[in-house]
């Protein structure tokens, strides 16, 4: 029983870790696009 629990726990951990990493990448991309948009607006003139 303990082994099953451990494996389930590790799977959940891996999934959440991957999710976190993915979210971080998405946030980075969003920030980059936001910054580019802001740059574009400010230096349009």
XYZ file of N, CA and C in Angstrom:
135
model
N 0.831 -1.216 0.000
C 0.000 0.000 0.000
C 0.866 1.268 0.000
N 1.917 1.214 0.768
C 2.787 2.394 0.846
C 3.412 2.704 -0.514
N 3.839 1.658 -1.206
C 4.467 1.858 -2.519
C 3.502 2.525 -3.491
N 2.259 2.058 -3.492
C 1.250 2.635 -4.386
C 1.055 4.115 -4.051
N 0.947 4.392 -2.781
C 0.762 5.772 -2.335
C 1.936 6.641 -2.790
N 3.136 6.128 -2.613
C 4.331 6.869 -2.999
C 4.344 7.166 -4.496
N 4.014 6.170 -5.288
C 4.033 6.372 -6.735
C 2.973 7.393 -7.154
N 1.800 7.300 -6.548
C 0.744 8.276 -6.847
C 1.222 9.671 -6.464
N 1.841 9.765 -5.308
C 2.344 11.047 -4.830
C 3.377 11.620 -5.804
N 4.298 10.779 -6.251
C 5.342 11.250 -7.165
C 4.753 11.668 -8.510
N 3.739 10.935 -8.961
C 3.073 11.298 -10.222
C 2.417 12.668 -10.082
N 1.718 12.858 -8.976
C 1.063 14.148 -8.728
C 2.114 15.256 -8.666
N 3.213 14.970 -7.978
C 4.286 15.957 -7.874
C 4.821 16.328 -9.255
N 5.093 15.316 -10.072
C 5.618 15.565 -11.415
C 4.640 16.392 -12.240
N 3.376 16.033 -12.162
C 2.356 16.750 -12.922
C 2.289 18.212 -12.489
N 2.243 18.429 -11.195
C 2.141 19.799 -10.704
C 3.407 20.588 -11.040
N 4.558 19.910 -10.969
C 5.816 20.578 -11.310
C 5.812 20.999 -12.778
N 5.410 20.080 -13.651
C 5.338 20.389 -15.079
C 4.364 21.531 -15.330
N 3.234 21.481 -14.638
C 2.236 22.539 -14.778
C 2.835 23.879 -14.374
N 3.548 23.877 -13.250
C 4.167 25.100 -12.756
C 5.162 25.655 -13.770
N 6.007 24.780 -14.300
C 7.005 25.203 -15.289
C 6.306 25.785 -16.517
N 5.270 25.103 -16.955
C 4.518 25.567 -18.119
C 3.920 26.945 -17.854
N 3.320 27.112 -16.694
C 2.742 28.406 -16.325
C 3.816 29.488 -16.348
N 4.978 29.163 -15.808
C 6.078 30.128 -15.790
C 6.452 30.556 -17.199
N 6.566 29.594 -18.103
C 6.907 29.902 -19.494
C 5.848 30.804 -20.113
N 4.588 30.476 -19.870
C 3.484 31.264 -20.423
C 3.535 32.686 -19.880
N 3.794 32.805 -18.581
C 3.869 34.130 -17.957
C 5.021 34.926 -18.560
N 6.155 34.280 -18.753
C 7.302 34.953 -19.371
C 6.928 35.474 -20.748
N 6.298 34.614 -21.549
C 5.893 35.007 -22.899
C 4.949 36.206 -22.843
N 3.986 36.140 -21.952
C 3.025 37.239 -21.820
C 3.731 38.531 -21.448
N 4.639 38.444 -20.485
C 5.385 39.629 -20.070
C 6.155 40.196 -21.250
N 6.804 39.325 -22.001
C 7.589 39.774 -23.146
C 6.717 40.486 -24.166
N 5.568 39.896 -24.475
C 4.688 40.518 -25.461
C 4.150 41.837 -24.927
N 3.842 41.861 -23.638
C 3.348 43.089 -23.017
C 4.404 44.186 -23.114
N 5.640 43.837 -22.782
C 6.742 44.801 -22.836
C 6.926 45.296 -24.265
N 6.865 44.409 -25.228
C 7.025 44.818 -26.625
C 5.898 45.748 -27.032
N 4.690 45.435 -26.619
C 3.546 46.293 -26.933
C 3.738 47.674 -26.335
N 4.177 47.716 -25.073
C 4.400 48.995 -24.390
C 5.495 49.775 -25.118
N 6.590 49.102 -25.454
C 7.680 49.736 -26.193
C 7.155 50.321 -27.498
N 6.392 49.529 -28.195
C 5.848 49.958 -29.479
C 4.990 51.211 -29.315
N 4.162 51.216 -28.255
C 3.283 52.369 -28.044
C 4.082 53.614 -27.709
N 5.127 53.450 -26.901
C 5.873 54.622 -26.457
C 6.773 55.180 -27.550
N 7.306 54.298 -28.386
C 8.272 54.772 -29.379
C 7.686 54.786 -30.783
N 6.392 54.979 -30.859
C 5.745 55.002 -32.164
C 6.013 56.327 -32.874
N 5.983 57.407 -32.109
C 6.070 58.750 -32.700
C 7.351 58.961 -33.502
